[in-house]
Amino acid sequence: MIDFCSQETKPLLSVDEAIAKIQASITSVKEQEIVDLKNALGRVLAEDVYAKVPSPPYKNSAMDGYAFCSQDINSAQDFCLKIVGTSWAGRPYLGEMNSGECLRIFTGALVPKALDSVVMQEQVTVSDNHVQFSLTTQPYQNIRQQGEDVALGSLVLEANKVLSVMDLALLASVGVNKISVKRKVKVVIFSTGDELQSLDQPLACGQIYDSNRYALQGLLSNPLYAVIDLGVVADDPLLLEASLIKAAQNSDVIVTTGGASVGDADYIKEILAKCGQVNFWKIAIKPGKPLAFGKIGDCHFFGLPGNPVAVIVTFQYLVEPALKKLAGGEALKKLQIIATSLSTLKKSKGRQEYLRGILTQNSDGEFFVSSAGKQGSNILKSMSQANCYIVLPIECQGVNEGDKVRVDLILGACITD
Ligand code: AMP
Ligand code: MG
């Protein structure tokens, strides 16, 4: 494939410079809404959250066994305590407790104030309503103290946290049901191209199916975003302009694919310049060089390239961080892995390349990566088989077998044996 970078009249923006420009132009959404906890997964907390009740809410047993008072322990010989009742989880024993008495108790059941210890049922013998304790019985065991996880009124989660499954469980445990979250980021997507056909129609000569919107819909299926899909817009400058102006009126971000390059049917950059501002166009990235970023009114605009792999790569490295910043979540760094290349990889200077790779790990935990196959920006099969990107910096001029390379995991990818 010919790389046209050498034909650029000025140096292209590096990926890091492009990310910095995008991030600098974005401020997070301010508006908030209240949601029920069950609808809060993946949303961004708008305010700090404090415990409405302590967790655990009361002193309780960590075991099925017998609750007693440590003052009744006789360390000189085995001792016997009388069972005066049962404390069940959800059905506490509310009677008096006196010296020489104990309670049958189950995991999670309230431990009365007067008692401070639980012995596991496997460690005692029971007969005739009495429990025989051994002289080695330890005090204060198997008790979960009130508030030992979270104290009443204490800070549970800080604003800007993106709520995880674990966070939902934590918030439920401290009685928080209504959550103030930042509003969703409104994203409009559409594909451009006269050759695009929808999946419910047969392909006529010269047509291809529109795969980009399926990729984008998947990449955007996140509780942080509210997505409107406008379908396909033809390579018609007037139609494209009208679609962009309309979409910009009620969204935070527009993401289009196709028509961002220099061909005679590529209108996106010109139209952006006409009805908004171009922040930059073209980046030193492969795949994905022709990428127009700017604004139409208050709406951010990403004109991604047409080739499907370029769409996926540029979305993940440039659009997604922008959307995350807009959504107002805390900035998190991606895990990076260094792996030994099992493939020889060709590369010329000039662009940062994202090659589709297959990452493996040996029994010592060492990482190895090989090319996932053909690397053209239209080749979706190797994209589908890859579990990582091999990231080769601008200056890199190729990789030999055995060289160390940077690898980024793809979207929840797993490693197969
Ligand atoms: P363009 O950037 O419009 O010149 O498109 C570059 C290449 O990507 C061309 O081969 C297009 O046919 C292809 N392409 C553009 N849009 C899509 C799409 N939505 N789905 C699949 N391929 C596309
Ligand atoms: Mg096109």
Tab-separated table of C-alpha atoms and ligand atoms in Angstrom:
chain	number	residue	atom	x	y	z
A	1	MET	CA	0.000	0.000	0.000
A	2	ILE	CA	1.202	3.506	-0.752
A	3	ASP	CA	1.626	5.763	2.237
A	4	PHE	CA	0.883	9.328	1.238
A	5	CYS	CA	2.515	10.821	4.328
A	6	SER	CA	5.620	11.761	2.388
A	7	GLN	CA	3.371	13.885	0.167
A	8	GLU	CA	2.088	16.011	3.048
A	9	THR	CA	3.316	19.583	2.820
A	10	LYS	CA	3.578	19.980	6.603
A	11	PRO	CA	4.148	17.448	9.366
A	12	LEU	CA	0.986	15.713	10.493
A	13	LEU	CA	-0.299	16.126	14.031
A	14	SER	CA	0.839	13.231	16.220
A	15	VAL	CA	-1.792	11.106	17.960
A	16	ASP	CA	-0.800	12.601	21.327
A	17	GLU	CA	-1.042	16.150	19.967
A	18	ALA	CA	-4.449	15.389	18.478
A	19	ILE	CA	-5.673	13.908	21.763
A	20	ALA	CA	-4.385	16.978	23.618
A	21	LYS	CA	-6.174	19.350	21.213
A	22	ILE	CA	-9.418	17.401	21.534
A	23	GLN	CA	-9.223	17.233	25.311
A	24	ALA	CA	-8.431	20.964	25.562
A	25	SER	CA	-11.549	21.854	23.600
A	26	ILE	CA	-13.921	19.823	25.756
A	27	THR	CA	-15.652	20.650	29.024
A	28	SER	CA	-17.773	18.131	30.898
A	29	VAL	CA	-21.553	18.275	30.933
A	30	LYS	CA	-22.935	20.127	33.945
A	31	GLU	CA	-26.565	19.018	34.096
A	32	GLN	CA	-27.551	16.297	36.551
A	33	GLU	CA	-30.457	13.920	36.925
A	34	ILE	CA	-31.678	11.605	39.645
A	35	VAL	CA	-31.797	7.891	38.857
A	36	ASP	CA	-32.716	4.815	40.871
A	37	LEU	CA	-29.786	2.685	41.925
A	38	LYS	CA	-30.897	-0.093	39.579
A	39	ASN	CA	-30.445	2.264	36.628
A	40	ALA	CA	-27.161	3.761	37.785
A	41	LEU	CA	-24.660	1.225	36.445
A	42	GLY	CA	-22.006	2.954	34.329
A	43	ARG	CA	-23.278	6.471	35.067
A	44	VAL	CA	-21.104	9.240	36.527
A	45	LEU	CA	-21.778	10.326	40.099
A	46	ALA	CA	-22.582	14.033	40.182
A	47	GLU	CA	-22.098	14.407	43.946
A	48	ASP	CA	-20.264	12.757	46.825
A	49	VAL	CA	-22.369	10.037	48.437
A	50	TYR	CA	-22.584	9.445	52.209
A	51	ALA	CA	-23.832	6.384	54.090
A	52	LYS	CA	-27.485	6.644	55.141
A	53	VAL	CA	-27.094	3.652	57.424
A	54	PRO	CA	-23.959	1.953	58.737
A	55	SER	CA	-22.872	-1.321	57.181
A	56	PRO	CA	-23.410	-3.716	58.774
A	57	PRO	CA	-26.357	-1.898	60.367
A	58	TYR	CA	-26.113	-3.953	63.578
A	59	LYS	CA	-23.646	-6.244	65.337
A	60	ASN	CA	-24.160	-9.717	63.857
A	61	SER	CA	-22.783	-13.203	63.623
A	62	ALA	CA	-20.321	-14.297	60.926
A	63	MET	CA	-21.094	-17.987	61.561
A	64	ASP	CA	-23.786	-20.486	62.378
A	65	GLY	CA	-23.098	-21.334	66.013
A	66	TYR	CA	-23.703	-20.088	69.538
A	67	ALA	CA	-23.425	-16.524	70.819
A	68	PHE	CA	-22.201	-15.931	74.344
A	69	CYS	CA	-20.500	-13.389	76.609
A	70	SER	CA	-16.703	-13.621	76.909
A	71	GLN	CA	-16.996	-13.167	80.682
A	72	ASP	CA	-18.511	-16.654	80.841
A	73	ILE	CA	-15.344	-18.263	79.432
A	74	ASN	CA	-13.602	-20.564	81.871
A	75	SER	CA	-10.023	-20.948	80.704
A	76	ALA	CA	-9.236	-23.592	83.332
A	77	GLN	CA	-11.673	-26.215	82.099
A	78	ASP	CA	-14.475	-26.918	79.643
A	79	PHE	CA	-17.662	-25.062	80.532
A	80	CYS	CA	-21.344	-25.280	79.839
A	81	LEU	CA	-23.883	-22.565	78.958
A	82	LYS	CA	-27.659	-22.845	78.739
A	83	ILE	CA	-29.389	-22.085	75.410
A	84	VAL	CA	-32.166	-19.575	76.148
A	85	GLY	CA	-33.282	-18.736	72.612
A	86	THR	CA	-32.441	-18.422	68.936
A	87	SER	CA	-31.394	-15.408	66.900
A	88	TRP	CA	-32.214	-15.890	63.217
A	89	ALA	CA	-31.152	-13.651	60.336
A	90	GLY	CA	-34.094	-11.259	60.094
A	91	ARG	CA	-35.696	-12.537	63.306
A	92	PRO	CA	-33.541	-11.311	66.176
A	93	TYR	CA	-33.711	-12.593	69.741
A	94	LEU	CA	-35.024	-9.666	71.774
A	95	GLY	CA	-35.104	-11.210	75.252
A	96	GLU	CA	-32.808	-10.676	78.249
A	97	MET	CA	-29.450	-12.457	78.542
A	98	ASN	CA	-27.918	-13.456	81.862
A	99	SER	CA	-24.580	-14.868	82.938
A	100	GLY	CA	-24.346	-18.599	82.155
A	101	GLU	CA	-26.633	-18.318	79.147
A	102	CYS	CA	-26.023	-18.476	75.422
A	103	LEU	CA	-28.039	-18.211	72.205
A	104	ARG	CA	-28.372	-20.415	69.147
A	105	ILE	CA	-27.395	-18.040	66.319
A	106	PHE	CA	-27.154	-18.074	62.520
A	107	THR	CA	-25.010	-16.134	60.063
A	108	GLY	CA	-26.171	-12.531	59.769
A	109	ALA	CA	-28.384	-12.693	62.861
A	110	LEU	CA	-28.304	-9.876	65.402
A	111	VAL	CA	-25.977	-10.427	68.362
A	112	PRO	CA	-27.629	-8.927	71.481
A	113	LYS	CA	-25.799	-6.081	73.285
A	114	ALA	CA	-24.918	-8.302	76.248
A	115	LEU	CA	-23.025	-10.814	74.043
A	116	ASP	CA	-19.671	-10.337	72.323
A	117	SER	CA	-18.566	-13.736	70.984
A	118	VAL	CA	-19.764	-16.525	68.695
A	119	VAL	CA	-18.429	-20.058	68.600
A	120	MET	CA	-18.833	-22.141	65.420
A	121	GLN	CA	-21.290	-24.966	65.834
A	122	GLU	CA	-18.608	-27.471	64.716
A	123	GLN	CA	-16.491	-26.575	67.780
A	124	VAL	CA	-19.027	-27.365	70.528
A	125	THR	CA	-21.226	-30.237	71.662
A	126	VAL	CA	-24.868	-29.689	72.368
A	127	SER	CA	-27.075	-31.799	74.562
A	128	ASP	CA	-30.185	-31.249	76.540
A	129	ASN	CA	-30.457	-27.554	75.694
A	130	HIS	CA	-26.912	-26.921	76.896
A	131	VAL	CA	-23.723	-26.151	74.967
A	132	GLN	CA	-20.429	-27.656	76.067
A	133	PHE	CA	-17.560	-25.207	75.281
A	134	SER	CA	-13.909	-26.278	75.335
A	135	LEU	CA	-11.455	-24.462	77.617
A	136	THR	CA	-9.640	-23.155	74.513
A	137	THR	CA	-12.715	-21.168	73.426
A	138	GLN	CA	-11.607	-17.702	72.294
A	139	PRO	CA	-13.470	-14.481	73.123
A	140	TYR	CA	-14.702	-11.896	70.536
A	141	GLN	CA	-14.600	-14.326	67.584
A	142	ASN	CA	-16.991	-14.405	64.611
A	143	ILE	CA	-18.586	-11.060	65.344
A	144	ARG	CA	-19.198	-8.458	62.632
A	145	GLN	CA	-19.276	-5.072	64.290
A	146	GLN	CA	-21.844	-2.418	63.394
A	147	GLY	CA	-20.343	-0.076	60.761
A	148	GLU	CA	-17.135	-2.096	60.375
A	149	ASP	CA	-17.468	-1.850	56.589
A	150	VAL	CA	-18.892	1.684	56.333
A	151	ALA	CA	-19.659	4.007	59.260
A	152	LEU	CA	-22.943	5.923	59.387
A	153	GLY	CA	-22.629	9.262	57.548
A	154	SER	CA	-19.174	8.555	56.185
A	155	LEU	CA	-18.110	9.273	52.601
A	156	VAL	CA	-18.824	6.202	50.478
A	157	LEU	CA	-18.033	7.326	46.913
A	158	GLU	CA	-16.723	10.581	45.512
A	159	ALA	CA	-18.272	12.661	42.736
A	160	ASN	CA	-17.114	11.800	39.179
A	161	LYS	CA	-16.856	8.077	39.900
A	162	VAL	CA	-18.193	5.938	37.075
A	163	LEU	CA	-20.415	3.508	38.945
A	164	SER	CA	-19.312	-0.118	38.751
A	165	VAL	CA	-21.223	-3.254	39.674
A	166	MET	CA	-19.354	-3.268	42.995
A	167	ASP	CA	-20.287	0.368	43.625
A	168	LEU	CA	-23.981	-0.480	43.197
A	169	ALA	CA	-23.676	-3.227	45.810
A	170	LEU	CA	-21.811	-0.859	48.157
A	171	LEU	CA	-24.431	1.898	47.762
A	172	ALA	CA	-27.283	-0.549	48.339
A	173	SER	CA	-25.612	-1.769	51.539
A	174	VAL	CA	-25.670	1.749	52.984
A	175	GLY	CA	-29.273	2.471	51.989
A	176	VAL	CA	-28.663	4.796	49.036
A	177	ASN	CA	-31.355	4.367	46.379
A	178	LYS	CA	-31.667	7.691	44.569
A	179	ILE	CA	-28.458	8.776	42.893
A	180	SER	CA	-27.551	12.111	41.393
A	181	VAL	CA	-25.696	11.430	38.152
A	182	LYS	CA	-24.445	13.584	35.290
A	183	ARG	CA	-26.698	13.562	32.258
A	184	LYS	CA	-25.883	11.329	29.322
A	185	VAL	CA	-23.774	12.662	26.469
A	186	LYS	CA	-25.918	13.033	23.353
A	187	VAL	CA	-24.202	11.527	20.319
A	188	VAL	CA	-25.487	11.555	16.735
A	189	ILE	CA	-23.971	9.159	14.228
A	190	PHE	CA	-24.360	8.709	10.513
A	191	SER	CA	-22.509	7.098	7.648
A	192	THR	CA	-21.776	8.882	4.398
A	193	GLY	CA	-21.285	7.271	1.013
A	194	ASP	CA	-23.256	6.653	-2.183
A	195	GLU	CA	-22.048	3.050	-2.209
A	196	LEU	CA	-23.593	2.096	1.139
A	197	GLN	CA	-26.455	-0.328	1.258
A	198	SER	CA	-28.498	-1.427	4.247
A	199	LEU	CA	-28.481	-5.040	5.353
A	200	ASP	CA	-32.098	-5.744	4.454
A	201	GLN	CA	-31.399	-5.101	0.759
A	202	PRO	CA	-29.361	-7.122	-1.762
A	203	LEU	CA	-26.164	-5.493	-2.993
A	204	ALA	CA	-26.322	-3.913	-6.445
A	205	CYS	CA	-23.146	-3.627	-8.512
A	206	GLY	CA	-20.731	-1.198	-6.840
A	207	GLN	CA	-22.456	-1.260	-3.449
A	208	ILE	CA	-21.157	-2.427	-0.067
A	209	TYR	CA	-22.910	-2.938	3.220
A	210	ASP	CA	-22.638	-0.195	5.810
A	211	SER	CA	-20.553	-1.883	8.496
A	212	ASN	CA	-19.402	1.309	10.188
A	213	ARG	CA	-22.675	2.067	11.918
A	214	TYR	CA	-22.740	-1.392	13.442
A	215	ALA	CA	-19.248	-0.827	14.794
A	216	LEU	CA	-20.146	2.633	16.092
A	217	GLN	CA	-23.388	1.502	17.698
A	218	GLY	CA	-21.445	-1.206	19.509
A	219	LEU	CA	-18.670	1.155	20.545
A	220	LEU	CA	-21.277	3.597	21.839
A	221	SER	CA	-23.394	1.078	23.718
A	222	ASN	CA	-22.485	2.472	27.084
A	223	PRO	CA	-24.791	3.958	29.742
A	224	LEU	CA	-22.829	7.223	29.455
A	225	TYR	CA	-24.221	7.934	26.004
A	226	ALA	CA	-27.622	8.567	24.413
A	227	VAL	CA	-27.181	7.742	20.748
A	228	ILE	CA	-29.224	8.845	17.749
A	229	ASP	CA	-28.487	6.963	14.530
A	230	LEU	CA	-29.389	8.949	11.418
A	231	GLY	CA	-28.520	6.134	9.030
A	232	VAL	CA	-26.780	6.840	5.731
A	233	VAL	CA	-26.421	10.240	4.088
A	234	ALA	CA	-25.443	10.335	0.398
A	235	ASP	CA	-22.300	12.030	-0.921
A	236	ASP	CA	-24.257	15.193	-1.597
A	237	PRO	CA	-22.827	18.397	-0.131
A	238	LEU	CA	-26.193	20.069	0.412
A	239	LEU	CA	-27.691	17.014	2.097
A	240	LEU	CA	-24.580	16.547	4.222
A	241	GLU	CA	-24.573	20.179	5.303
A	242	ALA	CA	-28.263	20.111	6.207
A	243	SER	CA	-27.803	16.857	8.150
A	244	LEU	CA	-24.858	18.257	10.118
A	245	ILE	CA	-26.567	21.539	10.969
A	246	LYS	CA	-29.704	19.731	12.124
A	247	ALA	CA	-27.770	17.137	14.142
A	248	ALA	CA	-25.681	19.828	15.825
A	249	GLN	CA	-28.757	21.534	17.231
A	250	ASN	CA	-29.599	18.823	19.699
A	251	SER	CA	-26.437	16.886	20.433
A	252	ASP	CA	-23.077	17.198	22.164
A	253	VAL	CA	-21.129	15.259	19.560
A	254	ILE	CA	-21.586	14.196	15.954
A	255	VAL	CA	-19.593	11.257	14.637
A	256	THR	CA	-19.694	10.579	10.888
A	257	THR	CA	-17.758	8.087	8.816
A	258	GLY	CA	-16.516	8.409	5.256
A	259	GLY	CA	-15.950	11.361	2.995
A	260	ALA	CA	-13.218	12.840	5.182
A	261	SER	CA	-10.362	12.356	2.753
A	262	VAL	CA	-9.293	14.194	-0.395
A	263	GLY	CA	-11.325	12.441	-3.102
A	264	ASP	CA	-13.748	14.328	-5.320
A	265	ALA	CA	-16.689	12.891	-3.350
A	266	ASP	CA	-15.146	13.729	0.052
A	267	TYR	CA	-16.988	16.805	1.299
A	268	ILE	CA	-16.845	16.527	5.075
A	269	LYS	CA	-13.917	18.821	5.812
A	270	GLU	CA	-15.145	21.542	3.436
A	271	ILE	CA	-18.615	21.443	4.961
A	272	LEU	CA	-17.216	21.577	8.486
A	273	ALA	CA	-15.204	24.659	7.491
A	274	LYS	CA	-18.333	26.215	5.998
A	275	CYS	CA	-20.812	25.599	8.794
A	276	GLY	CA	-18.459	25.368	11.782
A	277	GLN	CA	-14.750	25.431	12.635
A	278	VAL	CA	-12.079	22.894	11.724
A	279	ASN	CA	-9.752	22.318	14.673
A	280	PHE	CA	-7.600	19.844	12.793
A	281	TRP	CA	-7.744	17.531	9.823
A	282	LYS	CA	-5.377	14.602	9.286
A	283	ILE	CA	-3.306	12.887	11.935
A	284	ALA	CA	-0.124	10.841	11.826
A	285	ILE	CA	-2.006	7.634	12.552
A	286	LYS	CA	-2.434	4.404	10.622
A	287	PRO	CA	-5.122	3.412	10.029
A	288	GLY	CA	-7.128	6.643	10.094
A	289	LYS	CA	-5.135	9.577	8.760
A	290	PRO	CA	-7.979	11.667	7.322
A	291	LEU	CA	-9.905	12.647	10.426
A	292	ALA	CA	-11.621	15.998	10.726
A	293	PHE	CA	-12.230	17.384	14.210
A	294	GLY	CA	-13.992	20.626	14.966
A	295	LYS	CA	-17.200	22.260	16.136
A	296	ILE	CA	-20.553	23.148	14.661
A	297	GLY	CA	-22.080	25.655	17.055
A	298	ASP	CA	-21.628	24.120	20.502
A	299	CYS	CA	-21.508	20.595	19.119
A	300	HIS	CA	-18.212	18.742	18.728
A	301	PHE	CA	-17.679	17.049	15.412
A	302	PHE	CA	-15.608	14.003	14.467
A	303	GLY	CA	-15.479	13.177	10.774
A	304	LEU	CA	-13.902	9.730	10.832
A	305	PRO	CA	-12.477	8.010	7.760
A	306	GLY	CA	-14.589	5.528	5.822
A	307	ASN	CA	-12.597	2.347	6.154
A	308	PRO	CA	-14.074	0.240	8.957
A	309	VAL	CA	-10.840	-0.569	10.806
A	310	ALA	CA	-9.826	3.093	10.723
A	311	VAL	CA	-13.231	3.917	12.220
A	312	ILE	CA	-12.765	1.489	15.097
A	313	VAL	CA	-9.183	2.559	15.848
A	314	THR	CA	-9.792	6.302	15.648
A	315	PHE	CA	-12.949	5.968	17.707
A	316	GLN	CA	-11.146	4.124	20.481
A	317	TYR	CA	-8.100	6.386	20.617
A	318	LEU	CA	-9.576	9.808	19.811
A	319	VAL	CA	-13.361	9.881	20.122
A	320	GLU	CA	-13.835	7.727	23.195
A	321	PRO	CA	-11.537	9.772	25.482
A	322	ALA	CA	-13.404	12.877	24.316
A	323	LEU	CA	-16.780	11.334	25.129
A	324	LYS	CA	-15.511	10.194	28.515
A	325	LYS	CA	-14.343	13.725	29.312
A	326	LEU	CA	-17.678	15.157	28.199
A	327	ALA	CA	-19.480	12.631	30.401
A	328	GLY	CA	-17.488	13.984	33.353
A	329	GLY	CA	-16.019	10.766	34.715
A	330	GLU	CA	-12.612	10.688	36.367
A	331	ALA	CA	-9.751	10.320	33.874
A	332	LEU	CA	-8.362	6.793	33.950
A	333	LYS	CA	-5.260	5.522	32.206
A	334	LYS	CA	-5.433	2.351	30.148
A	335	LEU	CA	-3.292	-0.604	31.198
A	336	GLN	CA	-0.334	-0.990	28.900
A	337	ILE	CA	1.488	-4.211	28.235
A	338	ILE	CA	4.947	-4.818	26.825
A	339	ALA	CA	5.142	-8.038	24.827
A	340	THR	CA	7.728	-9.880	22.757
A	341	SER	CA	6.836	-9.887	19.078
A	342	LEU	CA	6.599	-13.294	17.442
A	343	SER	CA	6.167	-11.641	14.020
A	344	THR	CA	8.345	-9.497	11.821
A	345	LEU	CA	6.363	-6.322	11.240
A	346	LYS	CA	6.999	-3.952	8.352
A	347	LYS	CA	6.611	-0.239	8.960
A	348	SER	CA	7.843	3.011	7.486
A	349	LYS	CA	8.439	6.218	9.457
A	350	GLY	CA	5.808	8.919	9.635
A	351	ARG	CA	2.712	7.601	11.371
A	352	GLN	CA	1.899	5.863	14.636
A	353	GLU	CA	0.550	2.471	13.636
A	354	TYR	CA	-2.037	0.328	15.351
A	355	LEU	CA	-1.621	-3.221	14.081
A	356	ARG	CA	-4.133	-5.891	14.913
A	357	GLY	CA	-2.408	-8.465	17.104
A	358	ILE	CA	-2.996	-11.665	18.998
A	359	LEU	CA	-1.619	-11.550	22.508
A	360	THR	CA	-0.746	-14.697	24.441
A	361	GLN	CA	0.777	-15.309	27.850
A	362	ASN	CA	2.973	-18.230	28.858
A	363	SER	CA	2.900	-20.057	32.191
A	364	ASP	CA	5.524	-17.643	33.593
A	365	GLY	CA	3.179	-14.753	32.853
A	366	GLU	CA	5.276	-13.405	29.953
A	367	PHE	CA	3.427	-11.799	27.049
A	368	PHE	CA	3.924	-12.597	23.369
A	369	VAL	CA	2.199	-11.025	20.410
A	370	SER	CA	1.832	-11.929	16.768
A	371	SER	CA	0.159	-10.213	13.846
A	372	ALA	CA	-3.525	-11.103	13.554
A	373	GLY	CA	-3.230	-11.238	9.751
A	374	LYS	CA	-3.755	-8.800	6.897
A	375	GLN	CA	-3.552	-5.204	8.078
A	376	GLY	CA	-5.380	-3.189	5.397
A	377	SER	CA	-7.799	-0.656	6.886
A	378	ASN	CA	-10.690	-2.404	5.119
A	379	ILE	CA	-9.811	-5.864	6.536
A	380	LEU	CA	-12.334	-6.670	9.249
A	381	LYS	CA	-11.536	-10.353	9.722
A	382	SER	CA	-8.177	-9.732	11.408
A	383	MET	CA	-9.884	-6.991	13.448
A	384	SER	CA	-12.442	-9.514	14.606
A	385	GLN	CA	-9.725	-12.061	15.485
A	386	ALA	CA	-7.409	-9.599	17.245
A	387	ASN	CA	-7.397	-9.201	21.005
A	388	CYS	CA	-4.934	-6.300	21.018
A	389	TYR	CA	-3.313	-3.513	19.058
A	390	ILE	CA	0.437	-3.549	18.565
A	391	VAL	CA	1.259	0.147	18.841
A	392	LEU	CA	4.298	1.214	16.831
A	393	PRO	CA	5.470	4.812	17.326
A	394	ILE	CA	5.977	7.330	14.478
A	395	GLU	CA	9.731	6.836	14.287
A	396	CYS	CA	9.631	3.025	14.278
A	397	GLN	CA	10.865	1.488	11.048
A	398	GLY	CA	9.765	-2.059	11.602
A	399	VAL	CA	9.900	-4.800	14.186
A	400	ASN	CA	11.974	-7.959	14.174
A	401	GLU	CA	10.906	-11.209	15.754
A	402	GLY	CA	11.977	-11.046	19.412
A	403	ASP	CA	11.687	-7.245	19.727
A	404	LYS	CA	9.653	-5.789	22.583
A	405	VAL	CA	6.532	-3.893	21.539
A	406	ARG	CA	3.755	-1.928	23.232
A	407	VAL	CA	0.413	-3.662	23.196
A	408	ASP	CA	-3.012	-2.257	24.113
A	409	LEU	CA	-5.818	-4.663	24.913
A	410	ILE	CA	-8.964	-4.380	22.822
A	411	LEU	CA	-12.287	-3.931	24.634
A	412	GLY	CA	-12.502	-6.624	27.283
A	413	ALA	CA	-10.435	-8.996	25.188
A	414	CYS	CA	-9.352	-12.306	26.693
A	415	ILE	CA	-6.297	-14.378	26.078
A	416	THR	CA	-6.770	-17.866	24.684
A	417	ASP	CA	-4.356	-20.746	25.365
B	1	AMP	P1	-14.150	7.304	2.074
B	1	AMP	O1	-13.420	7.779	3.268
B	1	AMP	O2	-15.564	7.788	2.008
B	1	AMP	O3	-13.394	7.578	0.816
B	1	AMP	O4	-14.245	5.734	2.214
B	1	AMP	C1	-13.078	4.943	2.270
B	1	AMP	C2	-13.418	3.482	2.104
B	1	AMP	O5	-14.277	3.080	3.163
B	1	AMP	C3	-14.185	3.194	0.843
B	1	AMP	O6	-13.746	1.941	0.335
B	1	AMP	C4	-15.622	3.105	1.297
B	1	AMP	O7	-16.431	2.333	0.457
B	1	AMP	C5	-15.469	2.493	2.663
B	1	AMP	N1	-16.578	2.875	3.526
B	1	AMP	C6	-17.059	4.116	3.704
B	1	AMP	N2	-18.086	4.106	4.547
B	1	AMP	C7	-18.275	2.821	4.911
B	1	AMP	C8	-19.218	2.177	5.748
B	1	AMP	N3	-20.145	2.863	6.407
B	1	AMP	N4	-19.119	0.849	5.908
B	1	AMP	C9	-18.158	0.146	5.250
B	1	AMP	N5	-17.254	0.712	4.453
B	1	AMP	C10	-17.311	2.034	4.262
B	2	MG	MG	-16.953	7.941	0.562
